[in-house]
PDB file of N, CA, C and O in Angstrom, chain B, residues numbered from 101:
ATOM      1  N   MET B 101     110.181 107.196 123.500  1.00  0.00           N
ATOM      2  CA  MET B 101     110.536 107.658 122.176  1.00  0.00           C
ATOM      3  C   MET B 101     109.907 109.033 121.932  1.00  0.00           C
ATOM      4  O   MET B 101     108.752 109.272 122.284  1.00  0.00           O
ATOM      5  N   GLU B 102     110.678 109.917 121.332  1.00  0.00           N
ATOM      6  CA  GLU B 102     110.194 111.262 121.056  1.00  0.00           C
ATOM      7  C   GLU B 102     109.134 111.235 119.962  1.00  0.00           C
ATOM      8  O   GLU B 102     109.314 110.602 118.921  1.00  0.00           O
ATOM      9  N   GLU B 103     108.039 111.923 120.210  1.00  0.00           N
ATOM     10  CA  GLU B 103     106.941 111.973 119.244  1.00  0.00           C
ATOM     11  C   GLU B 103     107.326 112.911 118.105  1.00  0.00           C
ATOM     12  O   GLU B 103     107.730 114.052 118.329  1.00  0.00           O
ATOM     13  N   ARG B 104     107.191 112.403 116.870  1.00  0.00           N
ATOM     14  CA  ARG B 104     107.454 113.221 115.696  1.00  0.00           C
ATOM     15  C   ARG B 104     106.166 113.379 114.912  1.00  0.00           C
ATOM     16  O   ARG B 104     105.425 112.420 114.698  1.00  0.00           O
ATOM     17  N   LYS B 105     105.922 114.578 114.500  1.00  0.00           N
ATOM     18  CA  LYS B 105     104.703 114.883 113.774  1.00  0.00           C
ATOM     19  C   LYS B 105     105.095 115.612 112.490  1.00  0.00           C
ATOM     20  O   LYS B 105     105.964 116.483 112.498  1.00  0.00           O
ATOM     21  N   ILE B 106     104.437 115.238 111.382  1.00  0.00           N
ATOM     22  CA  ILE B 106     104.685 115.943 110.133  1.00  0.00           C
ATOM     23  C   ILE B 106     103.356 116.471 109.598  1.00  0.00           C
ATOM     24  O   ILE B 106     102.291 115.922 109.882  1.00  0.00           O
ATOM     25  N   THR B 107     103.442 117.524 108.837  1.00  0.00           N
ATOM     26  CA  THR B 107     102.263 118.125 108.225  1.00  0.00           C
ATOM     27  C   THR B 107     102.461 118.123 106.721  1.00  0.00           C
ATOM     28  O   THR B 107     103.447 118.654 106.211  1.00  0.00           O
ATOM     29  N   LEU B 108     101.509 117.519 106.014  1.00  0.00           N
ATOM     30  CA  LEU B 108     101.531 117.515 104.560  1.00  0.00           C
ATOM     31  C   LEU B 108     100.555 118.567 104.063  1.00  0.00           C
ATOM     32  O   LEU B 108      99.407 118.623 104.504  1.00  0.00           O
ATOM     33  N   VAL B 109     101.015 119.389 103.155  1.00  0.00           N
ATOM     34  CA  VAL B 109     100.201 120.479 102.639  1.00  0.00           C
ATOM     35  C   VAL B 109     100.201 120.403 101.116  1.00  0.00           C
ATOM     36  O   VAL B 109     101.253 120.288 100.486  1.00  0.00           O
ATOM     37  N   ASP B 110      98.998 120.468 100.533  1.00  0.00           N
ATOM     38  CA  ASP B 110      98.886 120.611  99.083  1.00  0.00           C
ATOM     39  C   ASP B 110      97.910 121.741  98.801  1.00  0.00           C
ATOM     40  O   ASP B 110      97.518 122.465  99.716  1.00  0.00           O
ATOM     41  N   ASP B 111      97.520 121.897  97.559  1.00  0.00           N
ATOM     42  CA  ASP B 111      96.643 123.014  97.194  1.00  0.00           C
ATOM     43  C   ASP B 111      95.262 122.941  97.839  1.00  0.00           C
ATOM     44  O   ASP B 111      94.598 123.966  97.994  1.00  0.00           O
ATOM     45  N   GLU B 112      94.823 121.737  98.218  1.00  0.00           N
ATOM     46  CA  GLU B 112      93.460 121.542  98.692  1.00  0.00           C
ATOM     47  C   GLU B 112      93.316 121.292 100.184  1.00  0.00           C
ATOM     48  O   GLU B 112      92.276 121.601 100.765  1.00  0.00           O
ATOM     49  N   GLN B 113      94.355 120.732 100.815  1.00  0.00           N
ATOM     50  CA  GLN B 113      94.188 120.341 102.213  1.00  0.00           C
ATOM     51  C   GLN B 113      95.506 120.302 102.969  1.00  0.00           C
ATOM     52  O   GLN B 113      96.588 120.350 102.384  1.00  0.00           O
ATOM     53  N   THR B 114      95.382 120.212 104.291  1.00  0.00           N
ATOM     54  CA  THR B 114      96.520 120.043 105.182  1.00  0.00           C
ATOM     55  C   THR B 114      96.246 118.812 106.029  1.00  0.00           C
ATOM     56  O   THR B 114      95.194 118.708 106.660  1.00  0.00           O
ATOM     57  N   LEU B 115      97.199 117.873 106.042  1.00  0.00           N
ATOM     58  CA  LEU B 115      97.052 116.630 106.805  1.00  0.00           C
ATOM     59  C   LEU B 115      98.191 116.518 107.801  1.00  0.00           C
ATOM     60  O   LEU B 115      99.345 116.798 107.475  1.00  0.00           O
ATOM     61  N   GLU B 116      97.858 116.104 109.031  1.00  0.00           N
ATOM     62  CA  GLU B 116      98.877 115.896 110.050  1.00  0.00           C
ATOM     63  C   GLU B 116      98.990 114.412 110.353  1.00  0.00           C
ATOM     64  O   GLU B 116      97.988 113.707 110.479  1.00  0.00           O
ATOM     65  N   PHE B 117     100.235 113.949 110.470  1.00  0.00           N
ATOM     66  CA  PHE B 117     100.502 112.552 110.767  1.00  0.00           C
ATOM     67  C   PHE B 117     101.580 112.443 111.838  1.00  0.00           C
ATOM     68  O   PHE B 117     102.423 113.326 112.000  1.00  0.00           O
ATOM     69  N   TYR B 118     101.523 111.330 112.561  1.00  0.00           N
ATOM     70  CA  TYR B 118     102.533 111.008 113.556  1.00  0.00           C
ATOM     71  C   TYR B 118     103.447 109.937 112.969  1.00  0.00           C
ATOM     72  O   TYR B 118     102.974 108.923 112.455  1.00  0.00           O
ATOM     73  N   VAL B 119     104.747 110.161 113.045  1.00  0.00           N
ATOM     74  CA  VAL B 119     105.723 109.239 112.481  1.00  0.00           C
ATOM     75  C   VAL B 119     105.951 108.093 113.470  1.00  0.00           C
ATOM     76  O   VAL B 119     106.347 108.315 114.614  1.00  0.00           O
ATOM     77  N   LEU B 120     105.693 106.862 113.007  1.00  0.00           N
ATOM     78  CA  LEU B 120     105.914 105.683 113.834  1.00  0.00           C
ATOM     79  C   LEU B 120     107.320 105.131 113.656  1.00  0.00           C
ATOM     80  O   LEU B 120     107.960 104.704 114.617  1.00  0.00           O
ATOM     81  N   GLU B 121     107.796 105.147 112.408  1.00  0.00           N
ATOM     82  CA  GLU B 121     109.110 104.568 112.108  1.00  0.00           C
ATOM     83  C   GLU B 121     109.566 105.089 110.760  1.00  0.00           C
ATOM     84  O   GLU B 121     108.764 105.575 109.963  1.00  0.00           O
ATOM     85  N   GLU B 122     110.854 104.983 110.513  1.00  0.00           N
ATOM     86  CA  GLU B 122     111.392 105.344 109.212  1.00  0.00           C
ATOM     87  C   GLU B 122     112.438 104.325 108.797  1.00  0.00           C
ATOM     88  O   GLU B 122     113.063 103.681 109.639  1.00  0.00           O
ATOM     89  N   THR B 123     112.622 104.185 107.486  1.00  0.00           N
ATOM     90  CA  THR B 123     113.616 103.252 106.966  1.00  0.00           C
ATOM     91  C   THR B 123     114.096 103.751 105.620  1.00  0.00           C
ATOM     92  O   THR B 123     113.494 104.638 105.015  1.00  0.00           O
ATOM     93  N   LYS B 124     115.186 103.169 105.165  1.00  0.00           N
ATOM     94  CA  LYS B 124     115.743 103.505 103.861  1.00  0.00           C
ATOM     95  C   LYS B 124     115.809 102.206 103.071  1.00  0.00           C
ATOM     96  O   LYS B 124     116.247 101.182 103.595  1.00  0.00           O
ATOM     97  N   LEU B 125     115.372 102.242 101.802  1.00  0.00           N
ATOM     98  CA  LEU B 125     115.373 101.067 100.952  1.00  0.00           C
ATOM     99  C   LEU B 125     115.729 101.491  99.532  1.00  0.00           C
ATOM    100  O   LEU B 125     115.103 102.385  98.962  1.00  0.00           O
ATOM    101  N   ASN B 126     116.731 100.843  98.978  1.00  0.00           N
ATOM    102  CA  ASN B 126     117.174 101.147  97.613  1.00  0.00           C
ATOM    103  C   ASN B 126     117.424 102.638  97.396  1.00  0.00           C
ATOM    104  O   ASN B 126     117.078 103.182  96.348  1.00  0.00           O
ATOM    105  N   GLY B 127     118.024 103.295  98.386  1.00  0.00           N
ATOM    106  CA  GLY B 127     118.369 104.699  98.267  1.00  0.00           C
ATOM    107  C   GLY B 127     117.243 105.678  98.523  1.00  0.00           C
ATOM    108  O   GLY B 127     117.454 106.888  98.432  1.00  0.00           O
ATOM    109  N   SER B 128     116.050 105.192  98.840  1.00  0.00           N
ATOM    110  CA  SER B 128     114.912 106.065  99.121  1.00  0.00           C
ATOM    111  C   SER B 128     114.542 105.988 100.596  1.00  0.00           C
ATOM    112  O   SER B 128     114.641 104.932 101.220  1.00  0.00           O
ATOM    113  N   ASP B 129     114.113 107.121 101.142  1.00  0.00           N
ATOM    114  CA  ASP B 129     113.661 107.180 102.533  1.00  0.00           C
ATOM    115  C   ASP B 129     112.150 107.010 102.584  1.00  0.00           C
ATOM    116  O   ASP B 129     111.421 107.558 101.758  1.00  0.00           O
ATOM    117  N   TYR B 130     111.687 106.236 103.574  1.00  0.00           N
ATOM    118  CA  TYR B 130     110.263 105.964 103.756  1.00  0.00           C
ATOM    119  C   TYR B 130     109.875 106.236 105.197  1.00  0.00           C
ATOM    120  O   TYR B 130     110.661 106.017 106.119  1.00  0.00           O
ATOM    121  N   LEU B 131     108.648 106.717 105.379  1.00  0.00           N
ATOM    122  CA  LEU B 131     108.090 106.928 106.710  1.00  0.00           C
ATOM    123  C   LEU B 131     106.822 106.105 106.857  1.00  0.00           C
ATOM    124  O   LEU B 131     105.996 106.050 105.946  1.00  0.00           O
ATOM    125  N   LEU B 132     106.674 105.467 108.008  1.00  0.00           N
ATOM    126  CA  LEU B 132     105.416 104.837 108.385  1.00  0.00           C
ATOM    127  C   LEU B 132     104.733 105.829 109.309  1.00  0.00           C
ATOM    128  O   LEU B 132     105.249 106.147 110.380  1.00  0.00           O
ATOM    129  N   VAL B 133     103.559 106.321 108.889  1.00  0.00           N
ATOM    130  CA  VAL B 133     102.858 107.348 109.652  1.00  0.00           C
ATOM    131  C   VAL B 133     101.448 106.897 109.982  1.00  0.00           C
ATOM    132  O   VAL B 133     100.900 105.996 109.347  1.00  0.00           O
ATOM    133  N   THR B 134     100.871 107.543 110.992  1.00  0.00           N
ATOM    134  CA  THR B 134      99.499 107.255 111.393  1.00  0.00           C
ATOM    135  C   THR B 134      98.775 108.564 111.662  1.00  0.00           C
ATOM    136  O   THR B 134      99.390 109.602 111.901  1.00  0.00           O
ATOM    137  N   ASP B 135      97.452 108.483 111.614  1.00  0.00           N
ATOM    138  CA  ASP B 135      96.654 109.673 111.897  1.00  0.00           C
ATOM    139  C   ASP B 135      96.210 109.743 113.351  1.00  0.00           C
ATOM    140  O   ASP B 135      95.529 110.692 113.741  1.00  0.00           O
ATOM    141  N   ALA B 136      96.585 108.749 114.165  1.00  0.00           N
ATOM    142  CA  ALA B 136      96.170 108.704 115.575  1.00  0.00           C
ATOM    143  C   ALA B 136      97.303 109.158 116.485  1.00  0.00           C
ATOM    144  O   ALA B 136      98.458 108.767 116.314  1.00  0.00           O
ATOM    145  N   GLU B 137      96.950 109.977 117.440  1.00  0.00           N
ATOM    146  CA  GLU B 137      97.937 110.480 118.394  1.00  0.00           C
ATOM    147  C   GLU B 137      98.309 109.415 119.428  1.00  0.00           C
ATOM    148  O   GLU B 137      99.470 109.315 119.826  1.00  0.00           O
ATOM    149  N   ASP B 138      97.339 108.629 119.857  1.00  0.00           N
ATOM    150  CA  ASP B 138      97.531 107.632 120.904  1.00  0.00           C
ATOM    151  C   ASP B 138      97.896 106.288 120.284  1.00  0.00           C
ATOM    152  O   ASP B 138      97.161 105.771 119.442  1.00  0.00           O
ATOM    153  N   GLU B 139      99.028 105.720 120.697  1.00  0.00           N
ATOM    154  CA  GLU B 139      99.482 104.434 120.165  1.00  0.00           C
ATOM    155  C   GLU B 139      98.535 103.288 120.500  1.00  0.00           C
ATOM    156  O   GLU B 139      98.549 102.259 119.824  1.00  0.00           O
ATOM    157  N   GLU B 140      97.724 103.451 121.523  1.00  0.00           N
ATOM    158  CA  GLU B 140      96.842 102.382 121.958  1.00  0.00           C
ATOM    159  C   GLU B 140      95.578 102.272 121.112  1.00  0.00           C
ATOM    160  O   GLU B 140      94.965 101.206 121.055  1.00  0.00           O
ATOM    161  N   GLU B 141      95.184 103.352 120.460  1.00  0.00           N
ATOM    162  CA  GLU B 141      93.952 103.307 119.677  1.00  0.00           C
ATOM    163  C   GLU B 141      94.211 102.751 118.283  1.00  0.00           C
ATOM    164  O   GLU B 141      95.307 102.878 117.738  1.00  0.00           O
ATOM    165  N   GLU B 142      93.171 102.130 117.718  1.00  0.00           N
ATOM    166  CA  GLU B 142      93.265 101.605 116.364  1.00  0.00           C
ATOM    167  C   GLU B 142      93.306 102.778 115.393  1.00  0.00           C
ATOM    168  O   GLU B 142      92.555 103.744 115.534  1.00  0.00           O
ATOM    169  N   ALA B 143      94.194 102.681 114.405  1.00  0.00           N
ATOM    170  CA  ALA B 143      94.371 103.817 113.499  1.00  0.00           C
ATOM    171  C   ALA B 143      94.749 103.335 112.112  1.00  0.00           C
ATOM    172  O   ALA B 143      95.162 102.191 111.919  1.00  0.00           O
ATOM    173  N   ASP B 144      94.600 104.229 111.156  1.00  0.00           N
ATOM    174  CA  ASP B 144      95.067 103.966 109.807  1.00  0.00           C
ATOM    175  C   ASP B 144      96.535 104.355 109.719  1.00  0.00           C
ATOM    176  O   ASP B 144      96.961 105.363 110.282  1.00  0.00           O
ATOM    177  N   CYS B 145      97.304 103.537 109.001  1.00  0.00           N
ATOM    178  CA  CYS B 145      98.714 103.817 108.772  1.00  0.00           C
ATOM    179  C   CYS B 145      98.950 103.989 107.282  1.00  0.00           C
ATOM    180  O   CYS B 145      98.249 103.410 106.453  1.00  0.00           O
ATOM    181  N   TYR B 146      99.938 104.786 106.963  1.00  0.00           N
ATOM    182  CA  TYR B 146     100.299 105.042 105.583  1.00  0.00           C
ATOM    183  C   TYR B 146     101.812 105.007 105.465  1.00  0.00           C
ATOM    184  O   TYR B 146     102.527 105.282 106.429  1.00  0.00           O
ATOM    185  N   ILE B 147     102.294 104.668 104.279  1.00  0.00           N
ATOM    186  CA  ILE B 147     103.723 104.718 104.022  1.00  0.00           C
ATOM    187  C   ILE B 147     103.963 105.847 103.036  1.00  0.00           C
ATOM    188  O   ILE B 147     103.350 105.908 101.970  1.00  0.00           O
ATOM    189  N   LEU B 148     104.872 106.741 103.416  1.00  0.00           N
ATOM    190  CA  LEU B 148     105.222 107.885 102.587  1.00  0.00           C
ATOM    191  C   LEU B 148     106.646 107.714 102.069  1.00  0.00           C
ATOM    192  O   LEU B 148     107.531 107.256 102.791  1.00  0.00           O
ATOM    193  N   LYS B 149     106.851 108.081 100.826  1.00  0.00           N
ATOM    194  CA  LYS B 149     108.171 108.019 100.205  1.00  0.00           C
ATOM    195  C   LYS B 149     108.676 109.442 100.025  1.00  0.00           C
ATOM    196  O   LYS B 149     107.962 110.304  99.512  1.00  0.00           O
ATOM    197  N   ASP B 150     109.913 109.681 100.450  1.00  0.00           N
ATOM    198  CA  ASP B 150     110.523 110.998 100.315  1.00  0.00           C
ATOM    199  C   ASP B 150     110.956 111.193  98.864  1.00  0.00           C
ATOM    200  O   ASP B 150     111.850 110.500  98.380  1.00  0.00           O
ATOM    201  N   MET B 151     110.328 112.128  98.182  1.00  0.00           N
ATOM    202  CA  MET B 151     110.606 112.396  96.771  1.00  0.00           C
ATOM    203  C   MET B 151     111.402 113.689  96.584  1.00  0.00           C
ATOM    204  O   MET B 151     111.631 114.108  95.449  1.00  0.00           O
ATOM    205  N   SER B 152     111.826 114.325  97.677  1.00  0.00           N
ATOM    206  CA  SER B 152     112.537 115.594  97.570  1.00  0.00           C
ATOM    207  C   SER B 152     113.956 115.377  97.047  1.00  0.00           C
ATOM    208  O   SER B 152     114.544 114.306  97.194  1.00  0.00           O
ATOM    209  N   ARG B 153     114.467 116.413  96.445  1.00  0.00           N
ATOM    210  CA  ARG B 153     115.825 116.376  95.903  1.00  0.00           C
ATOM    211  C   ARG B 153     116.782 116.983  96.913  1.00  0.00           C
ATOM    212  O   ARG B 153     116.396 117.796  97.753  1.00  0.00           O
ATOM    213  N   GLU B 154     118.016 116.579  96.815  1.00  0.00           N
ATOM    214  CA  GLU B 154     119.038 117.080  97.719  1.00  0.00           C
ATOM    215  C   GLU B 154     119.120 118.598  97.642  1.00  0.00           C
ATOM    216  O   GLU B 154     119.149 119.173  96.554  1.00  0.00           O
ATOM    217  N   GLY B 155     119.155 119.235  98.791  1.00  0.00           N
ATOM    218  CA  GLY B 155     119.296 120.679  98.846  1.00  0.00           C
ATOM    219  C   GLY B 155     117.987 121.447  98.854  1.00  0.00           C
ATOM    220  O   GLY B 155     117.996 122.666  99.023  1.00  0.00           O
ATOM    221  N   GLU B 156     116.859 120.764  98.674  1.00  0.00           N
ATOM    222  CA  GLU B 156     115.571 121.451  98.709  1.00  0.00           C
ATOM    223  C   GLU B 156     115.216 121.806 100.148  1.00  0.00           C
ATOM    224  O   GLU B 156     115.479 121.033 101.070  1.00  0.00           O
ATOM    225  N   ALA B 157     114.627 122.962 100.331  1.00  0.00           N
ATOM    226  CA  ALA B 157     114.284 123.427 101.675  1.00  0.00           C
ATOM    227  C   ALA B 157     113.138 122.620 102.284  1.00  0.00           C
ATOM    228  O   ALA B 157     113.167 122.305 103.473  1.00  0.00           O
ATOM    229  N   ASP B 158     112.127 122.284 101.476  1.00  0.00           N
ATOM    230  CA  ASP B 158     110.975 121.535 101.964  1.00  0.00           C
ATOM    231  C   ASP B 158     111.035 120.097 101.478  1.00  0.00           C
ATOM    232  O   ASP B 158     111.459 119.831 100.353  1.00  0.00           O
ATOM    233  N   ALA B 159     110.610 119.179 102.322  1.00  0.00           N
ATOM    234  CA  ALA B 159     110.536 117.775 101.928  1.00  0.00           C
ATOM    235  C   ALA B 159     109.294 117.565 101.069  1.00  0.00           C
ATOM    236  O   ALA B 159     108.283 118.243 101.247  1.00  0.00           O
ATOM    237  N   LEU B 160     109.379 116.632 100.149  1.00  0.00           N
ATOM    238  CA  LEU B 160     108.263 116.298  99.278  1.00  0.00           C
ATOM    239  C   LEU B 160     107.972 114.809  99.456  1.00  0.00           C
ATOM    240  O   LEU B 160     108.807 113.968  99.124  1.00  0.00           O
ATOM    241  N   TYR B 161     106.788 114.482  99.980  1.00  0.00           N
ATOM    242  CA  TYR B 161     106.416 113.093 100.224  1.00  0.00           C
ATOM    243  C   TYR B 161     105.242 112.699  99.345  1.00  0.00           C
ATOM    244  O   TYR B 161     104.363 113.510  99.055  1.00  0.00           O
ATOM    245  N   GLU B 162     105.245 111.436  98.925  1.00  0.00           N
ATOM    246  CA  GLU B 162     104.123 110.855  98.197  1.00  0.00           C
ATOM    247  C   GLU B 162     103.675 109.599  98.933  1.00  0.00           C
ATOM    248  O   GLU B 162     104.490 108.889  99.524  1.00  0.00           O
ATOM    249  N   PHE B 163     102.373 109.331  98.891  1.00  0.00           N
ATOM    250  CA  PHE B 163     101.854 108.088  99.444  1.00  0.00           C
ATOM    251  C   PHE B 163     102.291 106.940  98.531  1.00  0.00           C
ATOM    252  O   PHE B 163     102.166 107.028  97.309  1.00  0.00           O
ATOM    253  N   VAL B 164     102.801 105.867  99.130  1.00  0.00           N
ATOM    254  CA  VAL B 164     103.172 104.694  98.347  1.00  0.00           C
ATOM    255  C   VAL B 164     101.889 103.940  98.008  1.00  0.00           C
ATOM    256  O   VAL B 164     101.119 103.584  98.900  1.00  0.00           O
ATOM    257  N   GLU B 165     101.664 103.699  96.721  1.00  0.00           N
ATOM    258  CA  GLU B 165     100.439 103.037  96.284  1.00  0.00           C
ATOM    259  C   GLU B 165     100.711 101.739  95.529  1.00  0.00           C
ATOM    260  O   GLU B 165      99.797 100.934  95.350  1.00  0.00           O
ATOM    261  N   ASP B 166     101.944 101.521  95.085  1.00  0.00           N
ATOM    262  CA  ASP B 166     102.292 100.307  94.367  1.00  0.00           C
ATOM    263  C   ASP B 166     102.208  99.109  95.322  1.00  0.00           C
ATOM    264  O   ASP B 166     102.876  99.089  96.356  1.00  0.00           O
ATOM    265  N   GLU B 167     101.381  98.110  94.971  1.00  0.00           N
ATOM    266  CA  GLU B 167     101.131  96.969  95.862  1.00  0.00           C
ATOM    267  C   GLU B 167     102.402  96.201  96.222  1.00  0.00           C
ATOM    268  O   GLU B 167     102.595  95.842  97.384  1.00  0.00           O
ATOM    269  N   ALA B 168     103.265  95.947  95.249  1.00  0.00           N
ATOM    270  CA  ALA B 168     104.495  95.196  95.519  1.00  0.00           C
ATOM    271  C   ALA B 168     105.420  95.981  96.445  1.00  0.00           C
ATOM    272  O   ALA B 168     106.005  95.419  97.371  1.00  0.00           O
ATOM    273  N   GLU B 169     105.546  97.266  96.194  1.00  0.00           N
ATOM    274  CA  GLU B 169     106.382  98.119  97.037  1.00  0.00           C
ATOM    275  C   GLU B 169     105.813  98.187  98.453  1.00  0.00           C
ATOM    276  O   GLU B 169     106.555  98.100  99.432  1.00  0.00           O
ATOM    277  N   LEU B 170     104.483  98.346  98.556  1.00  0.00           N
ATOM    278  CA  LEU B 170     103.830  98.395  99.870  1.00  0.00           C
ATOM    279  C   LEU B 170     104.051  97.110 100.661  1.00  0.00           C
ATOM    280  O   LEU B 170     104.365  97.151 101.851  1.00  0.00           O
ATOM    281  N   GLU B 171     103.888  95.986 100.002  1.00  0.00           N
ATOM    282  CA  GLU B 171     104.031  94.693 100.671  1.00  0.00           C
ATOM    283  C   GLU B 171     105.442  94.516 101.235  1.00  0.00           C
ATOM    284  O   GLU B 171     105.608  94.082 102.375  1.00  0.00           O
ATOM    285  N   GLY B 172     106.446  94.851 100.442  1.00  0.00           N
ATOM    286  CA  GLY B 172     107.833  94.738 100.907  1.00  0.00           C
ATOM    287  C   GLY B 172     108.123  95.670 102.068  1.00  0.00           C
ATOM    288  O   GLY B 172     108.782  95.283 103.033  1.00  0.00           O
ATOM    289  N   LEU B 173     107.635  96.890 101.976  1.00  0.00           N
ATOM    290  CA  LEU B 173     107.860  97.858 103.045  1.00  0.00           C
ATOM    291  C   LEU B 173     107.124  97.479 104.320  1.00  0.00           C
ATOM    292  O   LEU B 173     107.651  97.676 105.415  1.00  0.00           O
ATOM    293  N   MET B 174     105.916  96.938 104.199  1.00  0.00           N
ATOM    294  CA  MET B 174     105.173  96.512 105.388  1.00  0.00           C
ATOM    295  C   MET B 174     105.944  95.445 106.158  1.00  0.00           C
ATOM    296  O   MET B 174     105.963  95.463 107.389  1.00  0.00           O
ATOM    297  N   LYS B 175     106.574  94.521 105.451  1.00  0.00           N
ATOM    298  CA  LYS B 175     107.373  93.482 106.114  1.00  0.00           C
ATOM    299  C   LYS B 175     108.529  94.103 106.882  1.00  0.00           C
ATOM    300  O   LYS B 175     108.829  93.697 108.005  1.00  0.00           O
ATOM    301  N   ILE B 176     109.174  95.084 106.274  1.00  0.00           N
ATOM    302  CA  ILE B 176     110.292  95.756 106.945  1.00  0.00           C
ATOM    303  C   ILE B 176     109.799  96.491 108.188  1.00  0.00           C
ATOM    304  O   ILE B 176     110.403  96.372 109.255  1.00  0.00           O
ATOM    305  N   PHE B 177     108.715  97.245 108.063  1.00  0.00           N
ATOM    306  CA  PHE B 177     108.202  97.990 109.214  1.00  0.00           C
ATOM    307  C   PHE B 177     107.690  97.058 110.310  1.00  0.00           C
ATOM    308  O   PHE B 177     107.823  97.378 111.491  1.00  0.00           O
ATOM    309  N   GLU B 178     107.111  95.918 109.952  1.00  0.00           N
ATOM    310  CA  GLU B 178     106.667  94.955 110.969  1.00  0.00           C
ATOM    311  C   GLU B 178     107.854  94.442 111.771  1.00  0.00           C
ATOM    312  O   GLU B 178     107.739  94.249 112.982  1.00  0.00           O
ATOM    313  N   GLU B 179     108.998  94.216 111.116  1.00  0.00           N
ATOM    314  CA  GLU B 179     110.194  93.768 111.828  1.00  0.00           C
ATOM    315  C   GLU B 179     110.740  94.869 112.733  1.00  0.00           C
ATOM    316  O   GLU B 179     111.175  94.601 113.853  1.00  0.00           O
ATOM    317  N   LEU B 180     110.716  96.103 112.245  1.00  0.00           N
ATOM    318  CA  LEU B 180     111.223  97.221 113.041  1.00  0.00           C
ATOM    319  C   LEU B 180     110.340  97.514 114.248  1.00  0.00           C
ATOM    320  O   LEU B 180     110.830  97.949 115.290  1.00  0.00           O
ATOM    321  N   LEU B 181     109.041  97.275 114.108  1.00  0.00           N
ATOM    322  CA  LEU B 181     108.076  97.537 115.178  1.00  0.00           C
ATOM    323  C   LEU B 181     107.480  96.218 115.657  1.00  0.00           C
ATOM    324  O   LEU B 181     106.301  95.945 115.431  1.00  0.00           O
ATOM    325  N   ASP B 182     108.282  95.417 116.307  1.00  0.00           N
ATOM    326  CA  ASP B 182     107.833  94.081 116.695  1.00  0.00           C
ATOM    327  C   ASP B 182     106.711  94.082 117.726  1.00  0.00           C
ATOM    328  O   ASP B 182     106.075  93.048 117.931  1.00  0.00           O
ATOM    329  N   ASP B 183     106.451  95.210 118.380  1.00  0.00           N
ATOM    330  CA  ASP B 183     105.378  95.264 119.372  1.00  0.00           C
ATOM    331  C   ASP B 183     104.094  95.889 118.831  1.00  0.00           C
ATOM    332  O   ASP B 183     103.163  96.152 119.592  1.00  0.00           O
ATOM    333  N   VAL B 184     104.040  96.130 117.504  1.00  0.00           N
ATOM    334  CA  VAL B 184     102.874  96.746 116.881  1.00  0.00           C
ATOM    335  C   VAL B 184     102.256  95.749 115.901  1.00  0.00           C
ATOM    336  O   VAL B 184     102.962  95.112 115.119  1.00  0.00           O
ATOM    337  N   ASP B 185     100.943  95.625 115.954  1.00  0.00           N
ATOM    338  CA  ASP B 185     100.223  94.735 115.047  1.00  0.00           C
ATOM    339  C   ASP B 185      99.735  95.532 113.833  1.00  0.00           C
ATOM    340  O   ASP B 185      98.890  96.419 113.957  1.00  0.00           O
ATOM    341  N   ILE B 186     100.279  95.204 112.667  1.00  0.00           N
ATOM    342  CA  ILE B 186      99.919  95.917 111.447  1.00  0.00           C
ATOM    343  C   ILE B 186      99.140  94.994 110.537  1.00  0.00           C
ATOM    344  O   ILE B 186      99.598  93.899 110.212  1.00  0.00           O
ATOM    345  N   GLU B 187      97.956  95.437 110.122  1.00  0.00           N
ATOM    346  CA  GLU B 187      97.130  94.683 109.192  1.00  0.00           C
ATOM    347  C   GLU B 187      96.909  95.525 107.958  1.00  0.00           C
ATOM    348  O   GLU B 187      96.717  96.737 108.050  1.00  0.00           O
ATOM    349  N   THR B 188      96.935  94.880 106.797  1.00  0.00           N
ATOM    350  CA  THR B 188      96.677  95.609 105.561  1.00  0.00           C
ATOM    351  C   THR B 188      95.224  95.460 105.162  1.00  0.00           C
ATOM    352  O   THR B 188      94.590  94.437 105.421  1.00  0.00           O
ATOM    353  N   LYS B 189      94.705  96.511 104.520  1.00  0.00           N
ATOM    354  CA  LYS B 189      93.326  96.484 104.024  1.00  0.00           C
ATOM    355  C   LYS B 189      93.347  96.239 102.539  1.00  0.00           C
ATOM    356  O   LYS B 189      94.189  96.781 101.822  1.00  0.00           O
ATOM    357  N   GLU B 190      92.429  95.430 102.078  1.00  0.00           N
ATOM    358  CA  GLU B 190      92.303  95.153 100.652  1.00  0.00           C
ATOM    359  C   GLU B 190      91.414  96.172 100.007  1.00  0.00           C
ATOM    360  O   GLU B 190      91.180  96.112  98.800  1.00  0.00           O
TER     361      GLU B 190
END
């Protein structure tokens, strides 16, 4: 699988993530990303929601923080990535 990397930039910092999977739910696009380059190492994962509007040059992503939304999306990503063990932190 081709490695995809995205860079998030705001006024204070620049963060780089590796895209593990993507899905669409209720008309919104979501990315499952990690901060680790190597799939074998333990890493933190995050779910990003595409908040950009059609026709915008740059994508706008937000971290998903709503517990119910996160739980539903984690189930979807676990099914899509059946060979990856995903655990949530409380």
